[in-house]
């Protein structure tokens, strides 16, 4: 691999980046790759990345790690500063700016580019801060008539990544802190329960655990001290949080645990300090054990929550916060034959400093920091993190790349089209964050239960104490023989323990975690699979969908039609194509692009047009040489000019198209016809276009039908073309609607919803936007990584641009909601069963009762179960991947 990389020279000459100075002092900047990103895909092949070093002989060699470290330190000290210089009009201005900057003693070298209005200044080593020097130079240039500002980092994507990493670090610190509390708490548990251990040993005939140490542990005052230490030590934050929440009239689970622990401690203390009361209610070990179980559960739960957000961390790891900005001198001619020319300066800057139009260098193994177009270099790029496609994609000059993808083989020079927070990966992260903050409607049910839950539990606890102390112990006297009532069968001790059980066994946390954890894992997993889901509510609606309406062009077909035939009545074919391409030049529909591309391939000179008007779903109108030209559907063109073509001429026109397009008669092709009309003449010609059906369209329709989903095909194209595609992919004629306007499409969706159906719409163009917005769930295919009205209106965006991802999205939604319902069912069932058992329902009949410590352990396990069950959703991704590979 190292040899292969060295063959990919960065320029025709072995020179790399250097600064240009008037005295021709050439200073090279080594292109040291930044910190290598951890491979995201464990199946991805490793990339060996040698350090590139420029020697005095202008040769490229492999540097040692030690020299790389030294150069890295030197580079950090000598990092150039960037100035945005305006007011440069010509080469003289460039020279003037360069001379002004070079005249400063603090400046080592300068490169100025008039086109990008940028000056890269390398400073000499000195004590003064580069920021203050840059501000001083900017003021000097401004005073000389060149308004200048220092290019400063904004609070963009780098700031967002920093904040998220700080949040993750804070959570990890909390987990580490909770481990310390757990260790302390369980040390107290071991000491407090030492007496119980000696009793167990004796009952087994093992006569150990004798001596003064064990006698001290048996002492009630020592137990009381350990309990107080547990409350004020590891349990302090929990108790204060619970008391403060209760004080603010919003009690939480900490309030329940806190009241249980404090009640046990106070009653035990009163019993110990006032033996004349004969309560015999000393159970100091219960709050110690209770806090031990609760804190252990919290620690495990917090660790599971961090694991649940690991997918978001992985998304953020795709964002490169540093970029290699390439600046070339205006005096040199740009070269497309090399990644870097001899006059190039390469500066490592924050990605937020990169502007649209800037040139960026990406070395093999690095993450591409911006969206843009390759202007030189050849390589393959791993786009699996955006599209879900595991195979790398070849990239060369003219092809687009996205931020967050990984360059594999060769160096690429990229012109930025979107930077910072506007890149696709940054938008994905932002939308995933927003999606995780949008609650599913089912969450409102959980919230409505959890709201009054704590007050209900506290009431039940009080009722439990009152019942067993005043009534139950008299009606069922045998319950006093249970160990929970103590050796003396004290009804007060029994009542207190059961009331504390009710407080601590209940788990409102499980109810609160049931939905958010599943939504968190589901939306993050979707982003990894190339499914951009806008919220938990979208997942819930998609899981209930029974009808899916599909657009034709660009959805079931590839969306890249080609002109297959041209026919005319009185004009030549090239003339028809010429005026049609001129009218369609500003339109963005795939059919318009196909017509324009055909005209450009024939090198036709397009006439000048005025007043273009695009009517989505119908056609385009423009003025050429003082007359209106319309290109679109037959009826629409007729309506524009109120002149109808002779039926026999129309038949001949269409027959000619059929004869010329005989090479695309396969059912795999969608055949579309657009008509060209001229003011005063009506229809003057027609253009046939063919668009091949997507390879996965038929299998997708079959898989959706197997799931019980009803399919509909709605299109603005003519009936024959739509019927052909419907038959090919397997959609019944009863659910095929052709020649629909965008308003009629949305009306069809509305009629299905009015009939009580849950409907999803899948489309890709601006004419699909109304239908996507009206549907319960709008699903848009992301064509060529470009945003449009369809992706803006959609609830789900398929970044892989594959129709089969509709099935993936449906599977994910159903799996996520299944976890939500499992979690809610568990949380409700647990509380419905555990609270009565803790209150002593089974005590009279089965002599079965809980201790407060056991109740606390069950409560912790309940929350852990919910979070762990949500984490199992991550297996859904690996299962579907393995199925897809079979």
CSV table of N, CA, C and O in Angstrom, one decimal, residues 122-188:
chain,number,residue,atom,x,y,z
A,122,UNK,N,2.1,33.3,6.6
A,122,UNK,CA,2.9,32.5,7.6
A,122,UNK,C,3.8,33.4,8.4
A,122,UNK,O,4.5,34.2,7.9
A,123,UNK,N,3.6,33.3,9.7
A,123,UNK,CA,4.3,34.2,10.6
A,123,UNK,C,5.6,33.6,11.1
A,123,UNK,O,5.8,32.4,11.2
A,124,UNK,N,6.5,34.5,11.5
A,124,UNK,CA,7.8,34.0,12.1
A,124,UNK,C,7.5,33.6,13.5
A,124,UNK,O,6.6,34.0,14.2
A,125,UNK,N,8.4,32.8,14.1
A,125,UNK,CA,8.3,32.3,15.4
A,125,UNK,C,8.5,33.5,16.4
A,125,UNK,O,9.6,34.2,16.3
A,126,UNK,N,7.6,33.7,17.3
A,126,UNK,CA,7.7,34.9,18.2
A,126,UNK,C,6.7,34.6,19.3
A,126,UNK,O,5.9,33.7,19.3
A,127,UNK,N,6.8,35.5,20.3
A,127,UNK,CA,6.0,35.4,21.5
A,127,UNK,C,4.6,36.0,21.3
A,127,UNK,O,3.7,35.5,21.9
A,128,UNK,N,4.4,36.9,20.4
A,128,UNK,CA,3.1,37.5,20.2
A,128,UNK,C,2.1,36.6,19.6
A,128,UNK,O,2.4,35.7,18.8
A,129,UNK,N,0.9,36.7,20.1
A,129,UNK,CA,-0.2,35.8,19.7
A,129,UNK,C,-0.5,36.0,18.2
A,129,UNK,O,-0.6,37.2,17.7
A,130,UNK,N,-0.6,34.9,17.4
A,130,UNK,CA,-1.0,35.1,16.0
A,130,UNK,C,-2.3,35.8,15.7
A,130,UNK,O,-2.4,36.6,14.8
A,131,UNK,N,-3.2,35.7,16.7
A,131,UNK,CA,-4.5,36.4,16.5
A,131,UNK,C,-4.3,37.9,16.5
A,131,UNK,O,-4.9,38.6,15.6
A,132,UNK,N,-3.5,38.4,17.4
A,132,UNK,CA,-3.3,39.9,17.5
A,132,UNK,C,-2.5,40.4,16.2
A,132,UNK,O,-2.8,41.5,15.7
A,133,UNK,N,-1.5,39.5,15.8
A,133,UNK,CA,-0.8,39.9,14.6
A,133,UNK,C,-1.7,40.0,13.4
A,133,UNK,O,-1.6,40.9,12.5
A,134,UNK,N,-2.6,39.0,13.3
A,134,UNK,CA,-3.5,38.9,12.1
A,134,UNK,C,-4.5,40.2,12.1
A,134,UNK,O,-4.7,40.8,11.1
A,135,UNK,N,-4.9,40.5,13.3
A,135,UNK,CA,-5.8,41.7,13.4
A,135,UNK,C,-5.0,43.0,13.0
A,135,UNK,O,-5.6,43.9,12.3
A,136,UNK,N,-3.8,43.1,13.4
A,136,UNK,CA,-2.9,44.2,13.0
A,136,UNK,C,-2.7,44.3,11.5
A,136,UNK,O,-2.8,45.4,10.9
A,137,UNK,N,-2.4,43.1,10.9
A,137,UNK,CA,-2.2,43.1,9.5
A,137,UNK,C,-3.5,43.5,8.7
A,137,UNK,O,-3.5,44.2,7.7
A,138,UNK,N,-4.7,43.0,9.3
A,138,UNK,CA,-6.0,43.3,8.6
A,138,UNK,C,-6.2,44.8,8.7
A,138,UNK,O,-6.7,45.4,7.7
A,139,UNK,N,-5.9,45.4,9.8
A,139,UNK,CA,-6.1,46.9,9.9
A,139,UNK,C,-5.2,47.6,8.9
A,139,UNK,O,-5.6,48.6,8.3
A,140,UNK,N,-3.9,47.1,8.8
A,140,UNK,CA,-3.0,47.8,7.9
A,140,UNK,C,-3.5,47.8,6.4
A,140,UNK,O,-3.5,48.7,5.7
A,141,UNK,N,-4.0,46.6,6.0
A,141,UNK,CA,-4.5,46.5,4.7
A,141,UNK,C,-5.8,47.3,4.5
A,141,UNK,O,-6.0,47.9,3.4
A,142,UNK,N,-6.6,47.3,5.5
A,142,UNK,CA,-7.8,48.2,5.4
A,142,UNK,C,-7.5,49.6,5.3
A,142,UNK,O,-8.1,50.4,4.5
A,143,UNK,N,-6.5,50.1,6.0
A,143,UNK,CA,-6.0,51.5,5.9
A,143,UNK,C,-5.5,51.8,4.5
A,143,UNK,O,-5.5,52.9,4.1
A,144,UNK,N,-4.9,50.8,3.8
A,144,UNK,CA,-4.4,51.0,2.5
A,144,UNK,C,-5.4,50.8,1.4
A,144,UNK,O,-5.0,50.7,0.2
A,145,UNK,N,-6.7,50.6,1.7
A,145,UNK,CA,-7.7,50.5,0.7
A,145,UNK,C,-8.2,49.2,0.4
A,145,UNK,O,-8.9,49.0,-0.6
A,146,UNK,N,-7.7,48.2,1.1
A,146,UNK,CA,-8.2,46.8,0.9
A,146,UNK,C,-8.9,46.3,2.2
A,146,UNK,O,-8.2,45.8,3.1
A,147,UNK,N,-10.2,46.5,2.3
A,147,UNK,CA,-10.9,46.1,3.5
A,147,UNK,C,-10.7,44.6,3.8
A,147,UNK,O,-10.9,43.7,3.0
A,148,UNK,N,-10.2,44.4,5.0
A,148,UNK,CA,-9.7,43.0,5.4
A,148,UNK,C,-10.2,42.6,6.7
A,148,UNK,O,-10.3,43.5,7.7
A,149,UNK,N,-10.5,41.3,6.9
A,149,UNK,CA,-10.9,40.8,8.2
A,149,UNK,C,-10.2,39.5,8.4
A,149,UNK,O,-9.9,38.7,7.4
A,150,UNK,N,-9.8,39.2,9.6
A,150,UNK,CA,-9.2,37.9,9.9
A,150,UNK,C,-10.3,36.8,9.8
A,150,UNK,O,-11.4,37.0,10.4
A,151,UNK,N,-10.0,35.8,9.2
A,151,UNK,CA,-11.0,34.7,9.1
A,151,UNK,C,-11.0,33.9,10.4
A,151,UNK,O,-10.0,33.2,10.7
A,152,UNK,N,-12.0,34.1,11.2
A,152,UNK,CA,-12.1,33.5,12.5
A,152,UNK,C,-13.0,32.3,12.5
A,152,UNK,O,-14.0,32.3,11.7
A,153,UNK,N,-12.8,31.4,13.4
A,153,UNK,CA,-13.7,30.2,13.5
A,153,UNK,C,-15.0,30.7,14.1
A,153,UNK,O,-15.0,31.4,15.1
A,154,UNK,N,-16.0,30.2,13.5
A,154,UNK,CA,-17.4,30.5,14.0
A,154,UNK,C,-17.8,29.4,15.0
A,154,UNK,O,-17.1,28.4,15.2
A,155,UNK,N,-18.9,29.6,15.6
A,155,UNK,CA,-19.5,28.6,16.5
A,155,UNK,C,-20.3,27.6,15.7
A,155,UNK,O,-21.5,27.5,15.9
A,156,UNK,N,-19.7,27.0,14.7
A,156,UNK,CA,-20.4,26.1,13.8
A,156,UNK,C,-20.3,24.6,14.2
A,156,UNK,O,-20.5,24.3,15.4
A,157,UNK,N,-20.0,23.8,13.2
A,157,UNK,CA,-20.0,22.3,13.5
A,157,UNK,C,-19.0,21.9,14.5
A,157,UNK,O,-19.2,21.0,15.3
A,158,UNK,N,-17.8,22.6,14.5
A,158,UNK,CA,-16.8,22.2,15.5
A,158,UNK,C,-17.3,22.5,16.9
A,158,UNK,O,-17.0,21.7,17.8
A,159,UNK,N,-18.0,23.6,17.1
A,159,UNK,CA,-18.5,23.9,18.4
A,159,UNK,C,-19.5,22.9,18.8
A,159,UNK,O,-19.6,22.5,20.0
A,160,UNK,N,-20.4,22.5,17.9
A,160,UNK,CA,-21.4,21.5,18.2
A,160,UNK,C,-20.8,20.2,18.6
A,160,UNK,O,-21.2,19.5,19.5
A,161,UNK,N,-19.7,19.8,17.8
A,161,UNK,CA,-19.0,18.5,18.1
A,161,UNK,C,-18.4,18.6,19.5
A,161,UNK,O,-18.4,17.7,20.3
A,162,UNK,N,-17.8,19.8,19.8
A,162,UNK,CA,-17.1,20.0,21.1
A,162,UNK,C,-18.1,19.9,22.2
A,162,UNK,O,-17.9,19.2,23.2
A,163,UNK,N,-19.3,20.5,22.1
A,163,UNK,CA,-20.3,20.5,23.1
A,163,UNK,C,-20.8,19.1,23.3
A,163,UNK,O,-21.0,18.6,24.5
A,164,UNK,N,-21.0,18.3,22.2
A,164,UNK,CA,-21.5,16.9,22.4
A,164,UNK,C,-20.4,16.1,23.1
A,164,UNK,O,-20.8,15.3,23.9
A,165,UNK,N,-19.2,16.3,22.7
A,165,UNK,CA,-18.1,15.5,23.3
A,165,UNK,C,-18.0,15.8,24.8
A,165,UNK,O,-17.8,14.9,25.6
A,166,UNK,N,-18.2,17.1,25.1
A,166,UNK,CA,-18.2,17.5,26.5
A,166,UNK,C,-19.3,16.8,27.3
A,166,UNK,O,-19.2,16.4,28.4
A,167,UNK,N,-20.5,16.8,26.6
A,167,UNK,CA,-21.6,16.1,27.3
A,167,UNK,C,-21.4,14.6,27.5
A,167,UNK,O,-21.6,14.1,28.6
A,168,UNK,N,-20.8,14.0,26.5
A,168,UNK,CA,-20.5,12.5,26.7
A,168,UNK,C,-19.4,12.4,27.8
A,168,UNK,O,-19.5,11.4,28.6
A,169,UNK,N,-18.4,13.2,27.8
A,169,UNK,CA,-17.4,13.2,28.8
A,169,UNK,C,-17.9,13.4,30.2
A,169,UNK,O,-17.6,12.7,31.1
A,170,UNK,N,-18.9,14.3,30.3
A,170,UNK,CA,-19.5,14.6,31.6
A,170,UNK,C,-20.3,13.3,32.0
A,170,UNK,O,-20.3,13.0,33.2
A,171,UNK,N,-21.0,12.7,31.1
A,171,UNK,CA,-21.7,11.5,31.4
A,171,UNK,C,-20.8,10.4,31.9
A,171,UNK,O,-21.1,9.6,32.9
A,172,UNK,N,-19.7,10.2,31.2
A,172,UNK,CA,-18.7,9.2,31.6
A,172,UNK,C,-18.1,9.5,33.0
A,172,UNK,O,-17.9,8.6,33.7
A,173,UNK,N,-17.9,10.8,33.2
A,173,UNK,CA,-17.4,11.1,34.6
A,173,UNK,C,-18.4,10.8,35.6
A,173,UNK,O,-18.1,10.4,36.8
A,174,UNK,N,-19.7,11.0,35.3
A,174,UNK,CA,-20.8,10.7,36.3
A,174,UNK,C,-20.8,9.2,36.5
A,174,UNK,O,-21.1,8.8,37.7
A,175,UNK,N,-20.6,8.4,35.5
A,175,UNK,CA,-20.6,7.0,35.6
A,175,UNK,C,-19.4,6.6,36.5
A,175,UNK,O,-19.6,5.7,37.4
A,176,UNK,N,-18.3,7.2,36.3
A,176,UNK,CA,-17.1,6.9,37.1
A,176,UNK,C,-17.4,7.3,38.6
A,176,UNK,O,-17.0,6.5,39.5
A,177,UNK,N,-18.0,8.4,38.8
A,177,UNK,CA,-18.3,8.9,40.1
A,177,UNK,C,-19.4,7.9,40.8
A,177,UNK,O,-19.3,7.6,42.0
A,178,UNK,N,-20.3,7.5,40.0
A,178,UNK,CA,-21.3,6.6,40.5
A,178,UNK,C,-20.7,5.2,40.9
A,178,UNK,O,-21.1,4.6,41.9
A,179,UNK,N,-19.7,4.8,40.2
A,179,UNK,CA,-19.0,3.6,40.6
A,179,UNK,C,-18.3,3.7,41.9
A,179,UNK,O,-18.4,2.8,42.7
A,180,UNK,N,-17.8,4.9,42.2
A,180,UNK,CA,-17.2,5.1,43.5
A,180,UNK,C,-18.2,5.1,44.6
A,180,UNK,O,-18.0,4.5,45.7
A,181,UNK,N,-19.4,5.7,44.3
A,181,UNK,CA,-20.5,5.7,45.3
A,181,UNK,C,-21.0,4.3,45.5
A,181,UNK,O,-21.3,3.9,46.6
A,182,UNK,N,-21.1,3.5,44.4
A,182,UNK,CA,-21.5,2.1,44.6
A,182,UNK,C,-20.6,1.3,45.4
A,182,UNK,O,-21.0,0.5,46.3
A,183,UNK,N,-19.3,1.5,45.2
A,183,UNK,CA,-18.3,0.7,45.9
A,183,UNK,C,-18.3,1.1,47.4
A,183,UNK,O,-18.3,0.2,48.3
A,184,UNK,N,-18.5,2.4,47.7
A,184,UNK,CA,-18.6,2.9,49.1
A,184,UNK,C,-19.9,2.3,49.7
A,184,UNK,O,-19.9,1.8,50.9
A,185,UNK,N,-21.0,2.4,49.0
A,185,UNK,CA,-22.3,1.9,49.5
A,185,UNK,C,-22.2,0.4,49.8
A,185,UNK,O,-22.7,-0.1,50.9
A,186,UNK,N,-21.6,-0.4,48.9
A,186,UNK,CA,-21.6,-1.8,49.1
A,186,UNK,C,-20.6,-2.2,50.2
A,186,UNK,O,-20.7,-3.3,50.8
A,187,UNK,N,-19.6,-1.4,50.4
A,187,UNK,CA,-18.7,-1.6,51.6
A,187,UNK,C,-19.5,-1.5,52.9
A,187,UNK,O,-19.4,-2.3,53.8
A,188,UNK,N,-20.4,-0.5,52.9
A,188,UNK,CA,-21.3,-0.3,54.1
A,188,UNK,C,-22.3,-1.4,54.2
A,188,UNK,O,-22.6,-1.9,55.3
